Amino acid sequence: MLDRHLIREDPDRVIMGVKSKHVDADVDRIVALDRELLDIMKESEALKHERNVKSEEVGRKKRIGENADELQAHLKDVSNRIKEFEEKDKEISEELDTLLLTLPNLPHKSVPVGKDETANIVTKHWGEVKEPFDGLLPHWDMGEKLGILDLDGGRRVSGRGFVVFRGDGALLCRALLTMMIDIHREQGYEEVWVPFIVSRESMTGTGQLPKLEDDMYHTEVDDLFLIPTAEVPVTNLERDTTLPADRLPIKYTAYTPCFRREAGSHGADTRGLLRVHQFDKVEMVKFVHPDSSYDELESLTKDATDVVEALDLPYRIVELSTGDLSFAAAKCYDIEVYAPGVEKWLEVSSCSNFESFQARRANIRLKKSPGEKYRFVHTLNGSGLALPRIIATILEHHQTPTGRVKIPNRLVPYMNGQDYLG
RNA sequence: GGAGAGAUGCCAGAGUGGUUGAAUGGGGCGGUCUCGAAAACCGUUGAGCGUGCAAGCGCUCCGGGGGUUCGAAUCCCCCUCUCUCCGCCA
C-alpha cells in the first residue's frame, strides 16, 4: 500500500512508478476518489460537531426539566444528513481501498530503469564457473542415476511438478536446511517455526493478494492459503503491532515448504528441479528502522551469499530493473548460481526491500518518540536459500568425471560425515 | 462440533444511555529529596484523520461490523478471537 499523502501530493511520481513496473492501475481515479473523500469528510465533520454540541444541550435541558422537543427534531434531521454522508463515504472508501490494493510499490531511485530482465545489472561475481566436461550429466539424470531423485514418484503421488527425494537425497535436503538455519542463527537471526497455511488477511498483508490469487493453492471451505514463501507467515508475525525503535532490527529466519501453482508456466525451464509446485526454503525476514533499510538490504544479501559461499557454488548478484521488480518490492537483488549441466544461471534467492509497503498493509508501526510524526517500519526479506535449484547446482557443479558428487566441506558434518554421493 | 464466560488505554482493572478519551492501581517518563541510589512525595503519560506556519481547533476510535437514540464503552443483532467444560482426533 502506498501512502495516501504521497498519492495526493505527488501523483505524477506515482504514475511514473506504476508505469515503470508495467502495472495497469488507474491513478487518476484514485486521486479523484481521495479528493472526493476529503470533501465529504469535511462536511460531515462539521455536522457531527453540531450534533455533539447540541446533543449535550439536550441533556442539559432535560436535566433541569426544560422542553427540548424542537432541538431534538432539528438534531434528528442533522443525524439523517450525517447518515447520508456516511453512506457516501463508505461507498467511495470501498472503491478507493480496492484500487489502492492494486497499486504496486514504487521502485527506489537507485533501481535501474528498464522494461524487463534485459535491463538488469550484474553487480558481482564470485567463484569459478565450471567448464562442462565430457559426460557431465544434467541434475535430473545425475539424481536418478544416484537414486536420490525420483521424478516419477512425485508425478505418481501428486502430478507433474512434484518431486520425491530418496535416501541420501532426502538426507541432503535435511542437511542443507539445517546448515542454512545454523548459519543464519550465527548471523543473529531468531529461528521461528510457523504455520504453512495462512489466512486471507496475511496474504493481503504481504501483497500476494489480491494480485496473485491464481498462483496460490487455496482451501475453499476455510478460505485459507498454502504459503508460497515463508515471507508471508513470518512478516505477518508482527501484523498490527507497534515496534519500539530500540527493538529494531528484528531478524527472523524460518524453514518452510513453499507451494506455488505456477499457473501458466510450462516448458523448457521447468525440467527436473528447475520449477516445481512444492519446494523447501529457508527464509530471512527483517523488520528495520526506515532510515537504515537500504543498509539492511546490503547485509541481508551478504547473509544470503554467505550460504552460497559455504556450499562452494559460483554465483552472481543481479540488481533487478524496474520492469523486473515484483509488485511489492522497492529494490531487489537476485542471487543466481551457475549450473553447468543445464548451462544456466539459476535464481536461488531474492533479497528485497519493501520499504513501508507491506508494513502499511499489515499495520506494523514504528513507535514514535514524542513530537515525531508516525511512521511504519520497513520490511525486508531474502531467501537463504531455496533448495531445489541449489540441489540441482550441487549435482552439476560438484559432479566429478568419475560420476560422483562431492559434498561441500561445510556440509559434510550435516551429511553424517559423508563427503561424496555415489 | 456442542455448552458457558469474556474482549476497555503499555499492563491490571472500574465503568449499564448525557462534561468518560475514559476512575483506580502498576509501569514508563520528568521533578523534589540524596554524594548517588532506593523509598517517599509531586507532575506527566493512547492512537489515527482533517485543518493550521504554529499554538491550537475539529472528527473518529473502549475486539470488528450493523442497528436503536437528539445522544452509546454503556441497549439490540451478527461476526471474529480468547478462556473453561464436553465431544472428536494426529
Short mmCIF file of C-alpha atoms (C1' of nucleotides) in Angstrom, two decimals, chain A residues 5 8 38 41 45 48-49 51-52 55 58 62-63 72 75-76 79 83 365 368 374, chain B residues 10 18-19 46-51 57-60 65-72:
data_model
loop_
_atom_site.label_atom_id
_atom_site.label_comp_id
_atom_site.label_asym_id
_atom_site.label_seq_id
_atom_site.Cartn_x
_atom_site.Cartn_y
_atom_site.Cartn_z
CA HIS A 5 -0.41 11.66 1.18
CA ARG A 8 -2.34 13.23 -3.09
CA LEU A 38 -11.73 14.60 1.80
CA MET A 41 -15.23 14.23 5.42
CA GLU A 45 -17.29 16.55 10.44
CA LYS A 48 -21.02 15.88 13.65
CA HIS A 49 -19.63 18.80 15.58
CA ARG A 51 -24.65 17.16 16.71
CA ASN A 52 -22.19 16.70 19.55
CA SER A 55 -26.94 16.88 21.95
CA VAL A 58 -30.48 18.50 25.07
CA LYS A 62 -33.69 17.63 30.23
CA ARG A 63 -31.84 17.56 33.49
CA GLN A 72 -34.38 17.20 19.15
CA LEU A 75 -30.98 17.12 15.53
CA LYS A 76 -32.95 14.26 14.05
CA SER A 79 -28.39 12.93 12.15
CA LYS A 83 -26.06 9.19 7.79
CA ARG A 365 4.26 0.65 13.00
CA LYS A 368 7.30 7.21 17.75
CA TYR A 374 4.16 8.41 12.98
"C1'" C B 10 1.74 -0.07 27.93
"C1'" G B 18 -25.80 12.68 28.79
"C1'" U B 19 -18.53 17.18 30.70
"C1'" G B 46 -3.15 6.44 23.93
"C1'" A B 47 -3.77 6.48 18.62
"C1'" G B 48 -5.41 7.97 13.67
"C1'" C B 49 -7.50 11.57 10.35
"C1'" G B 50 -8.57 16.69 8.89
"C1'" U B 51 -7.16 21.89 9.36
"C1'" C B 57 -9.20 23.62 16.90
"C1'" G B 58 -12.44 19.73 14.94
"C1'" C B 59 -13.69 14.50 13.92
"C1'" U B 60 -13.09 9.26 14.93
"C1'" G B 65 -19.49 -4.82 11.51
"C1'" G B 66 -24.60 -3.21 11.61
"C1'" G B 67 -28.96 -1.20 14.43
"C1'" U B 68 -31.91 1.80 18.23
"C1'" U B 69 -31.46 7.10 20.09
"C1'" C B 70 -31.24 14.12 19.94
"C1'" G B 71 -27.03 11.48 22.38
"C1'" A B 72 -23.87 4.67 23.17
#
